[in-house]
Amino acid sequence: MTATIDTAPASAPFVEKTPLERYVAPAKPSLIGLSRAELGRALGTLGVPQAQRKMRVQQLWHWIYFRGLTDFEAMTSVSKELRAALSEHFTLDRPDVVAEQVSVDGTRKWLLRLPGETPGERPHEVECVYIPDTERGTLCVSSQVGCTLTCSFCHTGTQRLVRNLTAGEIVGQVMAARDRLGDWPGGVRPTDAVVPTGERCVTNVVMMGMGEPLYNFEAVRDALLIVADGDGIAISKRRITLSTSGVVPNIARAGAEIGCMLAVSLHAVRDDLRNELVPLNRKYPIAQLMEACRNYPGVSNAKRITFEYVMLKGVNDSIEDAKALVRLLKGIPAKINLIPFNPWPGSRYECSDWEQIEKFSQVVFDAGYASPVRTPRGRDILAACGQLKSASEKLSARERLALRAMTMTD
Ligand code: SAH
Ligand code: SF4
């Protein structure tokens, strides 16, 4: 692992941390996260003949992703022999939920435990956050333990350990959340805090937890395609948003291979400032990023790109910045989310004054963008964006526990 460059000057070369890639699957692997083709191959290893596999995969898919079963024994349409063989060789494990916190506003934050790099090593941890509203429930999902990037206002960027999550661990967050919320058919809803009034608790998914999803592209893609699959969890791609700090080459791939909604963490309208806030900008500057957004597959006025802009006092919050933002986005079907900065211990920024956020937002509003300020949620449980840093890191670095996630109320 290389050290973080959290305090590097803007002129420093762009440095990324290297993710640990030596993921060791448990001896008895979980089927969660396998594509239909992979599931078919897994059945093949149990001796299921080729001719039956498609039908068996369909049955399993229904039990796993529509019904949310955690036990093969309850799969009544599957033969007894096959159920026994499945239990002998596989599990339906999701990441372990080791802690749950519930905010007064209904936001829930789960600490999830994942296997470490080598057996016996301290496990890795990520956060997953649920933000309920009257009609929707948004789940903020992580793509990595830590992040290879080092945005200067983001707490996750200071975490040294980086491990890419597997597709199973990404889908597993959605499954674990639905387990906790009683969000499978016949499930019992929690009564300790607000959940949406509709049929489903989790209606939207945002890849806005820890990590840069476009630096773990294949796993994120495979996971989101499972989440969107109409025979299972069936969250429409229009209700799945992937947020990126601007990994330009993978933006087109996300559009073509996933087809979900895109959010871009812009945060600055000039390269000199963005180089400092989002060091990846030194590799993919604003002009390239805007070009990728203009060409995002499927982008239209009905399918706009969300531009996220964190409000940092005296840094990027002037009226000039607001005007330049509007000019920069001209011609791109866009939504703008102004995010009040969430401070964390040791952060060098302050959140803009409310008055300044209002003035900034007025410029954006006058340019035709509606209600752009995102209400911070779950502040009492440190579940707001950029506050998350996993407990394992805290233990190793003896740092104060600080946690984060998302405030996606759109
Ligand atoms: N890595 C991806 C997704 C995770 S971060 C990305 O950067 O887009 C999700 C969002 O939270 C991003 O827009 C990020 O810039 C923002 N964020 C990070 N730290 C924050 C903080 N301390 N306060 C407010 N927003 C923050
Ligand atoms: Fe990584 Fe996103 Fe945080 Fe930047 S803002 S360090 S890309 S998680």
XYZ file of C-alpha atoms and ligand atoms in Angstrom:
444
model
C 0.000 0.000 0.000
C 1.205 3.486 -0.714
C 0.498 6.298 1.713
C -2.282 8.784 1.128
C -1.567 12.138 -0.493
C -4.243 13.857 1.511
C -2.126 16.929 2.114
C -0.304 17.035 -1.229
C -0.236 20.441 -2.944
C -2.308 20.839 -6.095
C 0.839 20.852 -8.237
C 1.907 17.384 -7.028
C 1.682 14.537 -9.528
C -1.448 12.444 -9.467
C -0.961 9.369 -7.265
C -3.418 6.578 -6.625
C -3.434 3.992 -3.878
C -3.231 0.398 -5.062
C -6.210 -1.794 -4.230
C -5.656 -5.206 -2.678
C -6.858 -7.642 -5.294
C -6.100 -10.883 -3.509
C -9.653 -11.564 -2.431
C -9.932 -15.053 -0.992
C -13.423 -16.485 -1.334
C -14.704 -18.462 1.650
C -14.258 -22.243 1.366
C -17.982 -22.504 0.803
C -18.776 -19.593 -1.512
C -22.023 -17.656 -1.641
C -24.110 -17.782 -4.805
C -25.011 -14.122 -4.331
C -23.507 -12.029 -7.110
C -23.233 -14.742 -9.766
C -24.691 -13.917 -13.165
C -27.151 -16.378 -14.705
C -24.326 -17.864 -16.799
C -22.107 -18.275 -13.711
C -24.978 -19.772 -11.765
C -25.473 -22.263 -14.614
C -21.801 -23.217 -14.412
C -22.045 -23.611 -10.639
C -24.966 -25.996 -11.174
C -22.834 -27.826 -13.727
C -20.230 -28.525 -11.044
C -22.979 -30.246 -9.062
C -23.787 -32.505 -12.008
C -26.955 -30.737 -13.217
C -27.211 -31.669 -16.932
C -26.827 -28.849 -19.468
C -30.399 -29.255 -20.719
C -31.851 -28.552 -17.265
C -29.619 -25.697 -16.264
C -31.580 -22.808 -17.750
C -34.727 -23.866 -15.942
C -32.878 -24.499 -12.664
C -31.166 -21.132 -12.888
C -34.549 -19.487 -13.336
C -35.902 -21.257 -10.242
C -32.885 -20.350 -8.134
C -32.970 -16.756 -9.350
C -36.555 -16.434 -8.179
C -35.841 -17.888 -4.744
C -32.647 -15.913 -4.242
C -33.466 -12.523 -5.714
C -37.254 -12.306 -5.721
C -38.008 -14.084 -2.442
C -34.729 -13.285 -0.694
C -34.247 -16.752 0.800
C -31.169 -17.345 2.903
C -31.571 -21.119 3.082
C -31.680 -23.654 0.226
C -34.003 -25.904 2.236
C -36.967 -23.564 1.743
C -36.705 -23.779 -2.080
C -39.708 -26.030 -2.495
C -39.639 -26.160 -6.302
C -36.073 -27.522 -6.237
C -35.572 -31.268 -5.795
C -34.435 -32.530 -2.397
C -31.199 -33.910 -3.848
C -30.273 -30.650 -5.508
C -31.103 -28.669 -2.362
C -28.783 -30.942 -0.383
C -26.008 -30.598 -2.963
C -26.406 -26.824 -2.997
C -26.210 -26.610 0.807
C -23.162 -28.818 0.807
C -21.194 -26.640 -1.602
C -22.620 -23.139 -1.438
C -24.258 -20.588 0.829
C -26.580 -17.629 0.258
C -24.563 -15.457 2.621
C -24.664 -11.681 2.446
C -22.080 -9.523 4.223
C -22.554 -9.779 8.021
C -24.390 -6.859 9.564
C -22.339 -6.125 12.688
C -23.982 -2.873 13.756
C -27.110 -0.919 12.994
C -27.830 2.678 13.858
C -31.145 4.399 13.336
C -31.346 8.182 13.072
C -34.245 10.236 14.392
C -35.117 11.002 10.747
C -35.324 7.266 9.914
C -31.934 7.044 8.199
C -30.345 3.687 8.958
C -26.700 2.881 8.782
C -25.317 -0.626 8.786
C -21.743 -1.625 9.382
C -21.018 -4.671 7.242
C -18.175 -7.093 7.778
C -16.352 -8.648 4.831
C -13.600 -11.262 4.795
C -10.057 -9.892 5.055
C -7.377 -10.467 2.478
C -6.111 -13.636 4.100
C -7.971 -16.031 6.382
C -7.509 -15.033 10.015
C -6.746 -11.414 9.169
C -8.887 -8.664 10.638
C -12.046 -8.429 8.538
C -12.740 -5.436 6.341
C -15.755 -3.227 6.883
C -17.974 -1.014 4.799
C -21.026 1.082 5.458
C -24.368 0.934 3.771
C -26.943 3.641 4.448
C -30.709 3.675 3.961
C -32.521 6.987 3.557
C -36.331 6.701 3.698
C -38.795 9.258 2.459
C -42.560 9.133 2.260
C -42.622 7.587 -1.194
C -39.130 6.308 -1.785
C -36.331 4.613 0.072
C -32.807 5.153 -1.177
C -29.997 2.767 -0.406
C -26.469 4.119 -0.570
C -24.113 1.295 -1.467
C -20.313 1.053 -1.266
C -18.089 -0.214 -4.087
C -14.732 -0.427 -2.279
C -13.339 -0.613 1.225
C -11.746 2.845 1.276
C -10.994 4.548 -2.043
C -7.919 4.686 -4.272
C -8.528 8.403 -4.773
C -7.785 11.214 -2.373
C -10.325 13.998 -2.748
C -9.233 16.560 -0.180
C -12.708 17.101 1.344
C -13.631 13.403 1.659
C -12.913 11.288 4.691
C -12.923 8.009 2.768
C -10.025 9.372 0.714
C -7.828 9.391 3.832
C -8.329 5.678 4.465
C -5.222 3.762 3.488
C -6.661 0.317 3.063
C -8.387 -0.202 -0.270
C -10.038 -3.384 -1.386
C -12.384 -3.763 -4.310
C -15.670 -5.342 -3.321
C -16.826 -8.368 -5.265
C -20.092 -8.273 -7.217
C -21.565 -10.498 -4.496
C -20.581 -8.072 -1.768
C -22.180 -5.210 -3.686
C -25.490 -7.014 -4.393
C -25.162 -8.422 -0.856
C -25.509 -4.917 0.575
C -28.874 -4.541 -1.140
C -29.933 -7.986 0.087
C -28.755 -7.352 3.651
C -30.646 -4.050 3.707
C -33.818 -5.733 2.452
C -33.363 -8.449 5.089
C -33.174 -5.831 7.833
C -36.136 -3.891 6.439
C -38.382 -6.913 5.944
C -38.461 -5.902 2.296
C -38.972 -9.360 0.746
C -42.453 -10.721 -0.079
C -44.246 -11.457 3.185
C -41.623 -9.604 5.244
C -42.376 -7.529 8.321
C -41.512 -3.842 8.192
C -39.633 -2.197 11.050
C -41.781 -0.046 13.317
C -39.030 1.850 15.132
C -38.705 4.545 12.451
C -40.266 5.812 9.254
C -40.231 3.726 6.062
C -41.950 4.610 2.752
C -45.665 3.983 2.463
C -45.510 2.056 -0.843
C -44.995 -1.644 -1.433
C -41.221 -1.541 -1.276
C -38.787 -0.135 1.281
C -35.793 0.034 -1.059
C -36.933 1.761 -4.242
C -33.674 3.421 -5.333
C -30.015 2.509 -5.218
C -27.151 4.985 -5.366
C -23.513 3.922 -5.727
C -22.390 6.740 -3.472
C -20.983 4.964 -0.446
C -17.303 4.290 0.051
C -15.143 3.962 -3.030
C -14.979 4.973 -6.664
C -17.349 2.639 -8.516
C -15.732 3.203 -11.899
C -12.431 1.916 -10.501
C -14.150 -1.370 -9.699
C -16.037 -1.445 -12.950
C -16.716 -5.127 -13.654
C -17.923 -5.957 -10.149
C -20.148 -2.861 -10.005
C -21.562 -3.592 -13.464
C -22.309 -7.240 -12.678
C -23.892 -6.296 -9.348
C -26.088 -3.545 -10.777
C -27.301 -5.763 -13.603
C -28.452 -8.246 -10.963
C -30.144 -5.508 -8.926
C -31.981 -4.319 -12.063
C -32.980 -7.799 -13.276
C -36.765 -7.840 -13.666
C -37.153 -11.406 -12.354
C -35.473 -10.614 -9.067
C -34.849 -7.437 -7.085
C -36.129 -5.495 -10.112
C -35.075 -1.958 -9.293
C -35.308 -0.138 -12.614
C -32.098 1.266 -14.081
C -33.689 4.696 -13.905
C -33.726 4.296 -10.138
C -30.084 3.289 -9.938
C -27.511 6.083 -9.902
C -23.774 5.632 -10.111
C -21.666 8.492 -8.822
C -18.157 9.022 -10.148
C -15.423 11.517 -9.428
C -14.724 11.476 -13.173
C -13.060 8.283 -14.412
C -13.559 9.434 -17.995
C -12.787 6.215 -19.934
C -15.317 4.240 -17.919
C -18.170 6.747 -18.171
C -19.130 5.593 -21.683
C -18.793 1.983 -20.535
C -21.151 2.638 -17.637
C -23.735 3.982 -20.059
C -23.319 1.171 -22.554
C -22.841 -1.807 -20.229
C -24.970 -0.813 -17.217
C -27.356 1.834 -18.529
C -27.974 3.356 -15.118
C -28.269 7.032 -14.223
C -25.025 8.958 -13.840
C -23.951 11.431 -11.183
C -20.686 13.317 -11.507
C -18.845 14.773 -8.532
C -17.875 18.066 -10.103
C -17.287 20.356 -7.105
C -15.288 22.965 -9.049
C -15.553 24.706 -12.392
C -11.851 25.527 -12.902
C -9.112 22.964 -13.407
C -6.741 24.567 -10.880
C -9.303 24.253 -8.087
C -10.639 20.866 -9.173
C -7.059 19.535 -9.291
C -6.895 20.302 -5.589
C -10.336 19.062 -4.561
C -10.541 16.022 -6.841
C -6.933 15.097 -7.721
C -8.163 12.722 -10.440
C -8.815 15.933 -12.395
C -5.075 16.071 -13.113
C -5.547 12.932 -15.164
C -8.966 13.725 -16.658
C -9.508 17.494 -16.696
C -12.888 19.240 -16.783
C -13.087 19.592 -20.589
C -12.635 15.822 -21.056
C -15.139 15.112 -18.313
C -17.757 17.385 -19.880
C -17.200 15.762 -23.265
C -17.794 12.325 -21.711
C -20.997 13.633 -20.107
C -22.239 15.113 -23.378
C -21.744 11.712 -24.985
C -23.116 9.618 -22.119
C -25.179 6.864 -23.782
C -28.888 7.514 -23.355
C -28.532 11.021 -21.931
C -31.572 13.194 -22.675
C -33.804 15.725 -20.960
C -35.725 12.792 -19.527
C -32.506 11.101 -18.385
C -30.316 13.859 -17.037
C -26.891 13.656 -15.484
C -26.699 14.829 -11.874
C -23.795 17.131 -11.091
C -22.806 17.101 -7.437
C -21.268 20.210 -5.985
C -20.086 20.238 -2.382
C -20.353 23.683 -0.821
C -16.992 24.689 0.689
C -16.820 28.041 2.420
C -14.638 30.548 0.579
C -13.335 27.830 -1.756
C -15.888 27.133 -4.490
C -19.019 28.967 -3.333
C -18.838 32.423 -4.910
C -21.541 33.831 -7.165
C -18.922 33.831 -9.945
C -18.521 30.084 -9.408
C -22.287 29.628 -9.627
C -22.447 31.533 -12.909
C -19.486 29.595 -14.297
C -21.184 26.342 -13.251
C -24.284 27.202 -15.201
C -22.174 28.174 -18.239
C -20.161 24.973 -18.027
C -23.251 22.771 -18.014
C -24.921 24.565 -20.902
C -26.122 22.073 -23.485
C -25.810 19.057 -21.186
C -29.120 17.642 -19.863
C -28.256 18.193 -16.201
C -29.537 18.294 -12.650
C -27.493 20.025 -9.991
C -27.199 18.845 -6.410
C -25.608 21.284 -4.014
C -24.302 19.286 -1.054
C -23.595 21.063 2.222
C -20.061 19.976 3.207
C -20.047 17.457 6.036
C -17.037 18.106 8.212
C -15.009 15.260 9.696
C -12.232 15.267 12.299
C -9.150 16.861 10.792
C -10.836 18.155 7.626
C -9.441 21.434 6.378
C -12.700 22.860 5.000
C -15.839 24.422 6.407
C -19.345 24.250 5.040
C -20.478 27.412 3.264
C -22.782 29.696 5.243
C -26.431 28.990 4.657
C -26.929 32.473 3.246
C -24.210 31.863 0.661
C -25.679 28.471 -0.265
C -29.004 30.218 -0.858
C -27.436 32.892 -3.060
C -25.530 30.241 -5.014
C -28.649 28.155 -5.364
C -30.619 31.192 -6.600
C -28.228 31.603 -9.551
C -28.615 27.931 -10.345
C -32.396 28.169 -9.943
C -32.609 31.224 -12.205
C -30.803 29.209 -14.873
C -33.658 26.705 -14.794
C -32.511 24.035 -12.339
C -35.079 23.200 -9.629
C -34.546 22.945 -5.827
C -30.930 21.923 -5.913
C -29.844 21.842 -2.246
C -29.716 18.383 -0.798
C -30.908 18.125 2.791
C -28.337 16.443 4.995
C -29.772 13.257 6.474
C -28.715 11.067 9.346
C -26.359 13.641 10.807
C -26.908 12.335 14.345
C -25.442 8.990 13.306
C -22.678 10.463 11.124
C -24.276 8.987 8.036
C -23.918 11.980 5.763
C -21.751 12.004 2.638
C -18.045 11.952 3.097
C -18.172 11.173 6.806
C -17.722 7.455 6.516
C -14.516 5.733 7.363
C -14.733 2.127 8.421
C -14.188 0.961 11.958
C -11.376 -1.397 10.922
C -9.355 1.592 9.831
C -10.145 3.284 13.094
C -8.807 0.291 14.994
C -5.588 0.129 13.002
C -4.945 3.857 12.881
C -6.447 4.507 16.326
C -8.446 7.263 14.794
C -11.786 8.453 15.938
C -14.686 6.573 14.517
C -16.261 8.634 11.810
C -18.783 7.304 9.427
C -20.410 8.455 6.303
C -22.754 7.814 3.468
C -25.370 9.573 1.561
C -28.098 12.138 1.669
C -29.738 11.414 -1.614
C -33.135 12.997 -1.336
C -33.027 14.586 -4.772
N -16.417 8.082 -5.310
C -17.625 8.481 -5.867
C -18.842 8.063 -5.052
C -18.749 8.165 -3.562
S -18.692 9.750 -2.830
C -17.646 9.972 -6.077
O -16.742 10.655 -5.608
O -18.536 10.449 -6.766
C -20.387 10.307 -2.907
C -20.515 11.815 -2.940
O -20.223 12.378 -1.641
C -19.572 12.488 -3.919
O -20.225 13.496 -4.647
C -18.547 13.083 -3.000
O -17.864 14.109 -3.636
C -19.399 13.512 -1.831
N -18.647 13.790 -0.617
C -17.492 13.206 -0.214
N -17.100 13.736 0.967
C -18.014 14.669 1.314
C -18.170 15.539 2.442
N -17.303 15.525 3.451
N -19.243 16.350 2.478
C -20.158 16.319 1.475
N -20.067 15.520 0.403
C -19.003 14.704 0.307
Fe -13.094 8.524 -3.367
Fe -15.415 9.735 -4.002
Fe -14.197 10.229 -1.644
Fe -13.124 11.141 -3.905
S -15.125 11.726 -3.033
S -12.018 10.114 -2.221
S -13.592 9.495 -5.331
S -15.072 8.281 -2.298
